[in-house]
Amino acid sequence: MKGEIRNYLIASSILIGSCIGAGVLGIPYVASKSGFLIALFYIFFVGGIILLINLYLGEVALRTNRTHQLSGYTEKYLGTKWRKLMEFAFIFGVYSAIVAYLIGMGESLSFLIFKTLDYSIYFGIFSGFVMMFLLWKGVQGLKRFEKFGVI
Protein backbone atom coordinates (compact mmCIF):
# COMPACT_ATOMS: atom_id res chain seq x y z
CA MET A 1 0.00 0.00 0.00
CA LYS A 2 2.79 2.40 0.89
CA GLY A 3 4.50 1.75 -2.46
CA GLU A 4 1.27 2.43 -4.33
CA ILE A 5 0.83 5.80 -2.62
CA ARG A 6 4.46 6.67 -3.35
CA ASN A 7 4.10 5.77 -7.04
CA TYR A 8 0.87 7.77 -7.22
CA LEU A 9 2.58 10.83 -5.73
CA ILE A 10 5.54 10.52 -8.10
CA ALA A 11 3.27 10.26 -11.15
CA SER A 12 1.16 13.16 -9.89
CA SER A 13 4.20 15.37 -9.33
CA ILE A 14 5.42 14.75 -12.89
CA LEU A 15 2.00 15.60 -14.30
CA ILE A 16 1.59 18.68 -12.09
CA GLY A 17 5.11 19.88 -12.91
CA SER A 18 4.48 19.72 -16.64
CA CYS A 19 0.94 21.15 -16.66
CA ILE A 20 1.47 23.96 -14.19
CA GLY A 21 4.87 24.85 -15.65
CA ALA A 22 3.38 25.69 -19.02
CA GLY A 23 0.48 27.63 -17.51
CA VAL A 24 2.57 29.66 -15.10
CA LEU A 25 4.88 30.77 -17.90
CA GLY A 26 2.40 31.06 -20.75
CA ILE A 27 -0.88 32.44 -19.45
CA PRO A 28 0.44 35.70 -17.92
CA TYR A 29 2.42 36.43 -21.08
CA VAL A 30 -0.58 35.85 -23.34
CA ALA A 31 -2.82 37.91 -21.03
CA SER A 32 -0.35 40.80 -21.11
CA LYS A 33 -0.35 40.81 -24.92
CA SER A 34 -4.08 40.31 -25.55
CA GLY A 35 -5.69 41.94 -22.54
CA PHE A 36 -7.20 40.52 -19.38
CA LEU A 37 -10.82 40.14 -20.53
CA ILE A 38 -9.92 38.50 -23.83
CA ALA A 39 -7.54 36.12 -22.06
CA LEU A 40 -10.21 35.30 -19.47
CA PHE A 41 -12.73 34.62 -22.24
CA TYR A 42 -10.31 32.28 -24.02
CA ILE A 43 -9.46 30.45 -20.79
CA PHE A 44 -13.13 29.67 -20.19
CA PHE A 45 -13.87 28.98 -23.87
CA VAL A 46 -10.95 26.59 -24.41
CA GLY A 47 -11.49 25.09 -20.95
CA GLY A 48 -15.12 24.37 -21.88
CA ILE A 49 -14.09 22.69 -25.12
CA ILE A 50 -11.53 20.55 -23.29
CA LEU A 51 -14.16 19.67 -20.68
CA LEU A 52 -16.56 18.52 -23.41
CA ILE A 53 -13.86 16.45 -25.12
CA ASN A 54 -12.98 14.76 -21.84
CA LEU A 55 -16.64 14.08 -21.06
CA TYR A 56 -17.10 12.56 -24.54
CA LEU A 57 -14.01 10.41 -24.07
CA GLY A 58 -15.23 9.30 -20.65
CA GLU A 59 -18.56 8.30 -22.17
CA VAL A 60 -16.80 6.28 -24.88
CA ALA A 61 -14.64 4.57 -22.24
CA LEU A 62 -17.68 3.72 -20.11
CA ARG A 63 -19.63 2.26 -23.03
CA THR A 64 -16.74 0.15 -24.33
CA ASN A 65 -16.39 -3.31 -22.81
CA ARG A 66 -12.59 -3.41 -22.80
CA THR A 67 -10.07 -0.83 -21.64
CA HIS A 68 -8.03 0.81 -24.41
CA GLN A 69 -5.69 3.72 -24.86
CA LEU A 70 -6.89 6.65 -26.95
CA SER A 71 -5.47 5.19 -30.16
CA GLY A 72 -7.18 1.88 -29.34
CA TYR A 73 -10.57 3.58 -29.03
CA THR A 74 -9.89 5.38 -32.29
CA GLU A 75 -9.12 2.11 -34.07
CA LYS A 76 -12.15 0.37 -32.60
CA TYR A 77 -14.65 3.03 -33.64
CA LEU A 78 -13.03 4.76 -36.64
CA GLY A 79 -10.58 2.26 -38.16
CA THR A 80 -6.87 1.72 -38.65
CA LYS A 81 -6.22 4.81 -40.79
CA TRP A 82 -7.59 7.10 -38.08
CA ARG A 83 -5.57 5.25 -35.40
CA LYS A 84 -2.38 5.91 -37.37
CA LEU A 85 -3.34 9.56 -37.74
CA MET A 86 -4.02 9.75 -33.98
CA GLU A 87 -0.64 8.21 -33.17
CA PHE A 88 1.15 10.59 -35.55
CA ALA A 89 -0.66 13.59 -34.05
CA PHE A 90 0.22 12.46 -30.53
CA ILE A 91 3.91 11.92 -31.32
CA PHE A 92 4.09 15.21 -33.22
CA GLY A 93 2.43 17.04 -30.32
CA VAL A 94 4.75 15.56 -27.71
CA TYR A 95 7.89 16.44 -29.66
CA SER A 96 6.57 19.91 -30.43
CA ALA A 97 5.92 20.48 -26.73
CA ILE A 98 9.44 19.34 -25.87
CA VAL A 99 10.92 21.74 -28.43
CA ALA A 100 8.73 24.57 -27.07
CA TYR A 101 9.89 23.85 -23.51
CA LEU A 102 13.55 23.83 -24.59
CA ILE A 103 13.12 27.14 -26.41
CA GLY A 104 11.40 28.66 -23.38
CA MET A 105 14.03 27.35 -20.99
CA GLY A 106 16.81 28.65 -23.23
CA GLU A 107 15.29 32.12 -23.45
CA SER A 108 14.57 32.25 -19.72
CA LEU A 109 18.07 31.18 -18.71
CA SER A 110 19.72 33.48 -21.24
CA PHE A 111 17.74 36.47 -20.02
CA LEU A 112 18.23 35.62 -16.33
CA ILE A 113 21.99 35.19 -16.62
CA PHE A 114 23.03 37.65 -19.35
CA LYS A 115 19.99 40.01 -19.58
CA THR A 116 19.82 39.29 -23.31
CA LEU A 117 18.33 36.60 -25.54
CA ASP A 118 21.52 36.22 -27.60
CA TYR A 119 22.53 32.96 -25.87
CA SER A 120 19.10 31.32 -25.80
CA ILE A 121 19.96 28.65 -28.40
CA TYR A 122 22.96 27.51 -26.34
CA PHE A 123 20.96 27.36 -23.13
CA GLY A 124 18.16 25.51 -24.92
CA ILE A 125 20.58 22.87 -26.19
CA PHE A 126 22.23 22.69 -22.77
CA SER A 127 18.82 22.21 -21.13
CA GLY A 128 18.06 19.40 -23.56
CA PHE A 129 21.30 17.63 -22.68
CA VAL A 130 20.62 18.05 -18.95
CA MET A 131 17.17 16.50 -19.36
CA MET A 132 18.60 13.63 -21.44
CA PHE A 133 21.20 13.01 -18.74
CA LEU A 134 18.55 12.99 -16.00
CA LEU A 135 16.33 10.64 -18.01
CA TRP A 136 19.16 8.32 -19.05
CA LYS A 137 17.81 5.57 -16.77
CA GLY A 138 14.16 6.38 -17.33
CA VAL A 139 11.81 8.20 -15.01
CA GLN A 140 13.67 6.73 -12.02
CA GLY A 141 16.56 9.11 -12.72
CA LEU A 142 14.21 12.08 -12.70
CA LYS A 143 12.46 11.21 -9.42
CA ARG A 144 15.06 12.91 -7.23
CA PHE A 145 14.76 16.21 -9.08
CA GLU A 146 11.03 16.34 -9.84
CA LYS A 147 10.09 17.66 -6.40
CA PHE A 148 12.01 20.84 -7.23
CA GLY A 149 9.93 21.25 -10.40
CA VAL A 150 6.70 21.18 -8.40
CA ILE A 151 7.97 23.75 -5.90
Backbone as JSON, one array per atom type, in Angstrom:
{
  "sequence": "MKGEIRNYLIASSILIGSCIGAGVLGIPYVASKSGFLIALFYIFFVGGIILLINLYLGEVALRTNRTHQLSGYTEKYLGTKWRKLMEFAFIFGVYSAIVAYLIGMGESLSFLIFKTLDYSIYFGIFSGFVMMFLLWKGVQGLKRFEKFGVI",
  "N": [[0.82, -1.2, 0.0], [1.93, 1.22, 0.81], [3.88, 1.6, -1.15], [2.27, 1.92, -3.4], [1.0, 4.37, -2.9], [3.23, 6.0, -2.9], [4.14, 5.72, -5.57], [1.92, 6.81, -6.85], [2.07, 9.48, -5.96], [4.5, 10.24, -7.1], [3.94, 10.01, -9.87], [1.89, 11.9, -10.0], [3.26, 14.24, -9.32], [4.96, 14.56, -11.51], [3.1, 15.0, -13.55], [1.79, 17.32, -12.58], [3.96, 19.08, -12.48], [4.55, 19.38, -15.21], [2.14, 20.35, -16.36], [1.41, 22.65, -14.83], [3.73, 24.13, -15.1], [3.77, 25.01, -17.79], [1.47, 26.6, -17.83], [1.97, 28.56, -15.86], [4.07, 29.96, -17.0], [3.08, 30.64, -19.54], [0.37, 31.69, -19.6], [0.22, 34.27, -18.17], [1.86, 35.79, -19.89], [0.5, 35.7, -22.36], [-1.88, 36.91, -21.56], [-0.94, 39.46, -20.99], [-0.33, 40.4, -23.51], [-2.73, 40.23, -24.98], [-4.77, 41.26, -23.43], [-6.7, 41.42, -20.42], [-9.48, 40.68, -20.24], [-10.02, 39.44, -22.71], [-8.21, 37.32, -22.57], [-9.25, 35.99, -20.33], [-11.76, 35.26, -21.35], [-10.92, 33.44, -23.38], [-9.68, 31.49, -21.8], [-11.86, 30.37, -20.4], [-13.42, 29.58, -22.61], [-11.77, 27.77, -24.13], [-11.24, 26.02, -22.06], [-13.84, 25.03, -21.62], [-14.28, 23.66, -24.03], [-12.3, 21.68, -23.83], [-13.24, 20.39, -21.55], [-15.67, 19.31, -22.56], [-14.63, 17.55, -24.52], [-13.23, 15.75, -22.88], [-15.38, 14.74, -21.37], [-16.83, 13.48, -23.42], [-14.93, 11.54, -24.18], [-14.78, 10.1, -21.79], [-17.37, 9.04, -21.75], [-17.26, 7.37, -24.0], [-15.32, 5.56, -23.08], [-16.68, 4.43, -20.91], [-18.78, 3.1, -22.18], [-17.55, 1.18, -23.68], [-16.56, -2.19, -23.73], [-13.99, -3.26, -23.18], [-10.84, -2.05, -21.86], [-8.98, 0.51, -23.34], [-6.25, 2.39, -24.83], [-6.15, 5.8, -26.02], [-5.6, 5.71, -28.79], [-6.39, 3.11, -29.28], [-9.17, 3.17, -28.83], [-9.79, 4.84, -30.93], [-9.1, 3.24, -33.13], [-10.92, 1.15, -32.78], [-13.46, 2.35, -33.15], [-13.24, 4.03, -35.39], [-11.39, 3.03, -37.22], [-8.33, 1.7, -38.76], [-6.79, 3.57, -40.25], [-7.43, 6.04, -39.07], [-6.47, 5.56, -36.52], [-3.72, 5.47, -36.96], [-3.33, 8.1, -37.79], [-4.03, 9.39, -35.4], [-1.98, 8.45, -33.69], [0.26, 9.57, -34.98], [-0.35, 12.3, -34.68], [-0.26, 12.51, -31.9], [2.44, 11.85, -31.31], [3.74, 13.86, -32.77], [2.74, 16.11, -31.4], [3.8, 15.73, -28.81], [6.6, 15.87, -29.27], [6.72, 18.45, -30.32], [5.92, 19.94, -28.09], [8.08, 19.4, -26.38], [10.16, 20.67, -27.77], [9.2, 23.3, -27.64], [9.32, 23.73, -24.85], [12.11, 23.55, -24.48], [12.99, 25.75, -25.97], [11.75, 27.81, -24.53], [12.99, 27.45, -22.01], [15.64, 27.96, -22.72], [15.51, 30.67, -23.53], [14.63, 31.85, -21.13], [16.73, 31.22, -19.3], [18.89, 32.45, -20.6], [18.11, 35.15, -20.53], [17.91, 35.55, -17.76], [20.55, 35.15, -16.87], [22.33, 36.63, -18.58], [20.91, 38.9, -19.3], [20.02, 39.22, -21.87], [18.77, 37.87, -24.97], [20.53, 36.63, -26.61], [21.99, 34.28, -26.17], [20.22, 32.22, -26.08], [19.8, 29.93, -27.7], [21.99, 28.31, -27.08], [21.6, 27.82, -24.35], [19.18, 26.49, -24.54], [19.88, 24.13, -25.92], [21.71, 23.15, -24.06], [19.95, 22.73, -21.89], [18.4, 20.69, -22.97], [20.32, 18.62, -23.11], [20.84, 18.31, -20.38], [18.35, 17.37, -19.49], [18.22, 14.97, -20.96], [20.36, 13.63, -19.77], [19.4, 13.38, -17.13], [17.24, 11.72, -17.59], [18.37, 9.4, -18.47], [18.29, 6.84, -17.32], [15.61, 6.34, -17.4], [12.43, 7.27, -15.95], [13.03, 6.92, -13.33], [15.5, 8.12, -12.85], [14.8, 10.75, -12.86], [13.24, 11.15, -10.65], [14.4, 12.1, -8.26], [14.77, 14.8, -8.73], [12.37, 15.89, -9.47], [10.69, 16.88, -7.47], [11.63, 19.45, -7.05], [10.76, 20.72, -9.33], [8.03, 20.9, -8.93], [7.84, 22.6, -6.8]],
  "CA": [[0.0, 0.0, 0.0], [2.79, 2.4, 0.89], [4.5, 1.75, -2.46], [1.27, 2.43, -4.33], [0.83, 5.8, -2.62], [4.46, 6.67, -3.35], [4.1, 5.77, -7.04], [0.87, 7.77, -7.22], [2.58, 10.83, -5.73], [5.54, 10.52, -8.1], [3.27, 10.26, -11.15], [1.16, 13.16, -9.89], [4.2, 15.37, -9.33], [5.42, 14.75, -12.89], [2.0, 15.6, -14.3], [1.59, 18.68, -12.09], [5.11, 19.88, -12.91], [4.48, 19.72, -16.64], [0.94, 21.15, -16.66], [1.47, 23.96, -14.19], [4.87, 24.85, -15.65], [3.38, 25.69, -19.02], [0.48, 27.63, -17.51], [2.57, 29.66, -15.1], [4.88, 30.77, -17.9], [2.4, 31.06, -20.75], [-0.88, 32.44, -19.45], [0.44, 35.7, -17.92], [2.42, 36.43, -21.08], [-0.58, 35.85, -23.34], [-2.82, 37.91, -21.03], [-0.35, 40.8, -21.11], [-0.35, 40.81, -24.92], [-4.08, 40.31, -25.55], [-5.69, 41.94, -22.54], [-7.2, 40.52, -19.38], [-10.82, 40.14, -20.53], [-9.92, 38.5, -23.83], [-7.54, 36.12, -22.06], [-10.21, 35.3, -19.47], [-12.73, 34.62, -22.24], [-10.31, 32.28, -24.02], [-9.46, 30.45, -20.79], [-13.13, 29.67, -20.19], [-13.87, 28.98, -23.87], [-10.95, 26.59, -24.41], [-11.49, 25.09, -20.95], [-15.12, 24.37, -21.88], [-14.09, 22.69, -25.12], [-11.53, 20.55, -23.29], [-14.16, 19.67, -20.68], [-16.56, 18.52, -23.41], [-13.86, 16.45, -25.12], [-12.98, 14.76, -21.84], [-16.64, 14.08, -21.06], [-17.1, 12.56, -24.54], [-14.01, 10.41, -24.07], [-15.23, 9.3, -20.65], [-18.56, 8.3, -22.17], [-16.8, 6.28, -24.88], [-14.64, 4.57, -22.24], [-17.68, 3.72, -20.11], [-19.63, 2.26, -23.03], [-16.74, 0.15, -24.33], [-16.39, -3.31, -22.81], [-12.59, -3.41, -22.8], [-10.07, -0.83, -21.64], [-8.03, 0.81, -24.41], [-5.69, 3.72, -24.86], [-6.89, 6.65, -26.95], [-5.47, 5.19, -30.16], [-7.18, 1.88, -29.34], [-10.57, 3.58, -29.03], [-9.89, 5.38, -32.29], [-9.12, 2.11, -34.07], [-12.15, 0.37, -32.6], [-14.65, 3.03, -33.64], [-13.03, 4.76, -36.64], [-10.58, 2.26, -38.16], [-6.87, 1.72, -38.65], [-6.22, 4.81, -40.79], [-7.59, 7.1, -38.08], [-5.57, 5.25, -35.4], [-2.38, 5.91, -37.37], [-3.34, 9.56, -37.74], [-4.02, 9.75, -33.98], [-0.64, 8.21, -33.17], [1.15, 10.59, -35.55], [-0.66, 13.59, -34.05], [0.22, 12.46, -30.53], [3.91, 11.92, -31.32], [4.09, 15.21, -33.22], [2.43, 17.04, -30.32], [4.75, 15.56, -27.71], [7.89, 16.44, -29.66], [6.57, 19.91, -30.43], [5.92, 20.48, -26.73], [9.44, 19.34, -25.87], [10.92, 21.74, -28.43], [8.73, 24.57, -27.07], [9.89, 23.85, -23.51], [13.55, 23.83, -24.59], [13.12, 27.14, -26.41], [11.4, 28.66, -23.38], [14.03, 27.35, -20.99], [16.81, 28.65, -23.23], [15.29, 32.12, -23.45], [14.57, 32.25, -19.72], [18.07, 31.18, -18.71], [19.72, 33.48, -21.24], [17.74, 36.47, -20.02], [18.23, 35.62, -16.33], [21.99, 35.19, -16.62], [23.03, 37.65, -19.35], [19.99, 40.01, -19.58], [19.82, 39.29, -23.31], [18.33, 36.6, -25.54], [21.52, 36.22, -27.6], [22.53, 32.96, -25.87], [19.1, 31.32, -25.8], [19.96, 28.65, -28.4], [22.96, 27.51, -26.34], [20.96, 27.36, -23.13], [18.16, 25.51, -24.92], [20.58, 22.87, -26.19], [22.23, 22.69, -22.77], [18.82, 22.21, -21.13], [18.06, 19.4, -23.56], [21.3, 17.63, -22.68], [20.62, 18.05, -18.95], [17.17, 16.5, -19.36], [18.6, 13.63, -21.44], [21.2, 13.01, -18.74], [18.55, 12.99, -16.0], [16.33, 10.64, -18.01], [19.16, 8.32, -19.05], [17.81, 5.57, -16.77], [14.16, 6.38, -17.33], [11.81, 8.2, -15.01], [13.67, 6.73, -12.02], [16.56, 9.11, -12.72], [14.21, 12.08, -12.7], [12.46, 11.21, -9.42], [15.06, 12.91, -7.23], [14.76, 16.21, -9.08], [11.03, 16.34, -9.84], [10.09, 17.66, -6.4], [12.01, 20.84, -7.23], [9.93, 21.25, -10.4], [6.7, 21.18, -8.4], [7.97, 23.75, -5.9]],
  "C": [[0.86, 1.26, 0.0], [3.47, 2.67, -0.45], [3.55, 2.31, -3.49], [1.06, 3.93, -4.15], [2.04, 6.58, -3.12], [4.48, 6.8, -4.88], [3.05, 6.76, -7.53], [1.37, 9.21, -7.06], [3.66, 11.2, -6.74], [4.91, 10.84, -9.45], [2.52, 11.59, -11.12], [2.1, 14.35, -9.95], [4.74, 15.62, -10.73], [4.34, 15.44, -13.7], [1.78, 17.05, -13.88], [2.73, 19.59, -12.55], [5.04, 20.28, -14.37], [3.29, 20.62, -16.95], [1.04, 22.56, -16.08], [2.62, 24.78, -14.75], [4.51, 25.63, -16.9], [2.4, 26.82, -18.73], [1.07, 28.82, -16.8], [3.39, 30.56, -16.01], [4.07, 31.37, -19.04], [1.21, 31.98, -20.55], [-0.65, 33.92, -19.11], [1.0, 36.45, -19.13], [1.33, 36.69, -22.11], [-1.57, 36.91, -22.86], [-2.25, 39.32, -21.15], [-0.38, 41.31, -22.55], [-1.76, 41.03, -25.45], [-5.04, 41.13, -24.71], [-6.35, 40.94, -21.6], [-8.54, 39.89, -19.75], [-10.8, 39.15, -21.69], [-9.26, 37.21, -23.37], [-8.48, 35.31, -21.17], [-11.27, 34.59, -20.3], [-12.15, 33.36, -22.86], [-10.04, 31.15, -23.03], [-10.74, 29.66, -20.56], [-13.61, 28.97, -21.45], [-13.1, 27.7, -24.17], [-11.13, 25.56, -23.29], [-12.8, 24.34, -21.13], [-15.02, 23.34, -22.98], [-13.33, 21.46, -24.62], [-12.39, 19.73, -22.35], [-15.1, 18.78, -21.48], [-15.83, 17.33, -24.04], [-13.61, 15.36, -24.09], [-14.25, 14.04, -21.42], [-17.03, 13.1, -22.16], [-16.21, 11.33, -24.45], [-14.38, 9.51, -22.9], [-16.46, 8.47, -20.99], [-18.19, 7.14, -23.09], [-16.14, 5.18, -24.05], [-15.64, 3.77, -21.41], [-18.51, 2.76, -20.95], [-18.86, 1.18, -23.78], [-16.44, -0.94, -23.31], [-14.96, -3.47, -22.31], [-11.94, -2.05, -22.6], [-9.04, -0.67, -22.76], [-7.34, 2.13, -24.1], [-6.44, 4.51, -25.92], [-6.79, 6.16, -28.39], [-6.25, 3.89, -30.34], [-8.66, 2.17, -29.53], [-10.77, 4.1, -30.45], [-9.95, 4.25, -33.31], [-10.42, 1.33, -33.98], [-13.35, 1.04, -33.27], [-14.47, 3.7, -35.01], [-12.17, 4.02, -37.65], [-9.09, 2.5, -38.01], [-6.25, 3.01, -39.17], [-6.3, 5.94, -39.77], [-6.71, 6.85, -36.86], [-4.16, 5.72, -35.74], [-2.27, 7.43, -37.35], [-3.29, 10.05, -36.29], [-2.63, 9.56, -33.38], [0.36, 9.24, -33.69], [0.92, 11.93, -34.86], [-0.15, 13.62, -32.61], [1.74, 12.61, -30.48], [4.37, 13.3, -31.75], [3.85, 16.24, -32.11], [3.41, 16.95, -29.17], [6.11, 16.17, -28.07], [7.83, 17.95, -29.84], [6.57, 20.56, -29.06], [7.32, 20.46, -26.13], [10.29, 20.46, -26.47], [10.5, 23.1, -27.86], [9.29, 24.78, -25.67], [11.38, 24.19, -23.58], [13.8, 25.26, -25.05], [12.82, 28.09, -25.25], [12.45, 28.63, -22.29], [15.29, 28.09, -21.44], [16.67, 30.16, -23.14], [15.28, 32.6, -22.01], [15.95, 32.28, -19.09], [18.98, 32.25, -19.3], [19.39, 34.86, -20.69], [18.08, 36.62, -18.54], [19.73, 35.81, -16.09], [22.66, 36.37, -17.31], [22.18, 38.88, -19.68], [19.83, 40.26, -21.08], [19.39, 37.91, -23.81], [19.34, 36.03, -26.54], [22.0, 34.78, -27.4], [21.43, 31.91, -25.67], [19.24, 29.96, -26.5], [20.92, 27.74, -27.65], [22.36, 26.98, -25.05], [19.86, 26.35, -23.41], [18.78, 24.15, -25.18], [21.14, 22.29, -24.9], [21.12, 22.09, -21.92], [18.38, 20.85, -21.66], [19.02, 18.31, -23.13], [21.15, 17.31, -21.19], [19.43, 17.12, -18.76], [17.47, 15.09, -19.87], [19.45, 12.91, -20.41], [20.35, 12.54, -17.56], [17.64, 11.81, -16.34], [17.06, 9.43, -18.58], [18.67, 6.95, -18.58], [16.3, 5.57, -16.61], [13.68, 7.39, -16.32], [12.44, 8.07, -13.63], [14.78, 7.74, -11.8], [16.03, 10.51, -12.47], [13.51, 12.24, -11.35], [13.08, 12.13, -8.37], [14.89, 14.41, -7.47], [13.36, 16.76, -9.35], [10.37, 17.17, -8.74], [10.46, 19.14, -6.49], [11.21, 21.5, -8.34], [8.54, 21.6, -9.94], [6.73, 22.41, -7.51], [8.09, 24.97, -6.69]]
}
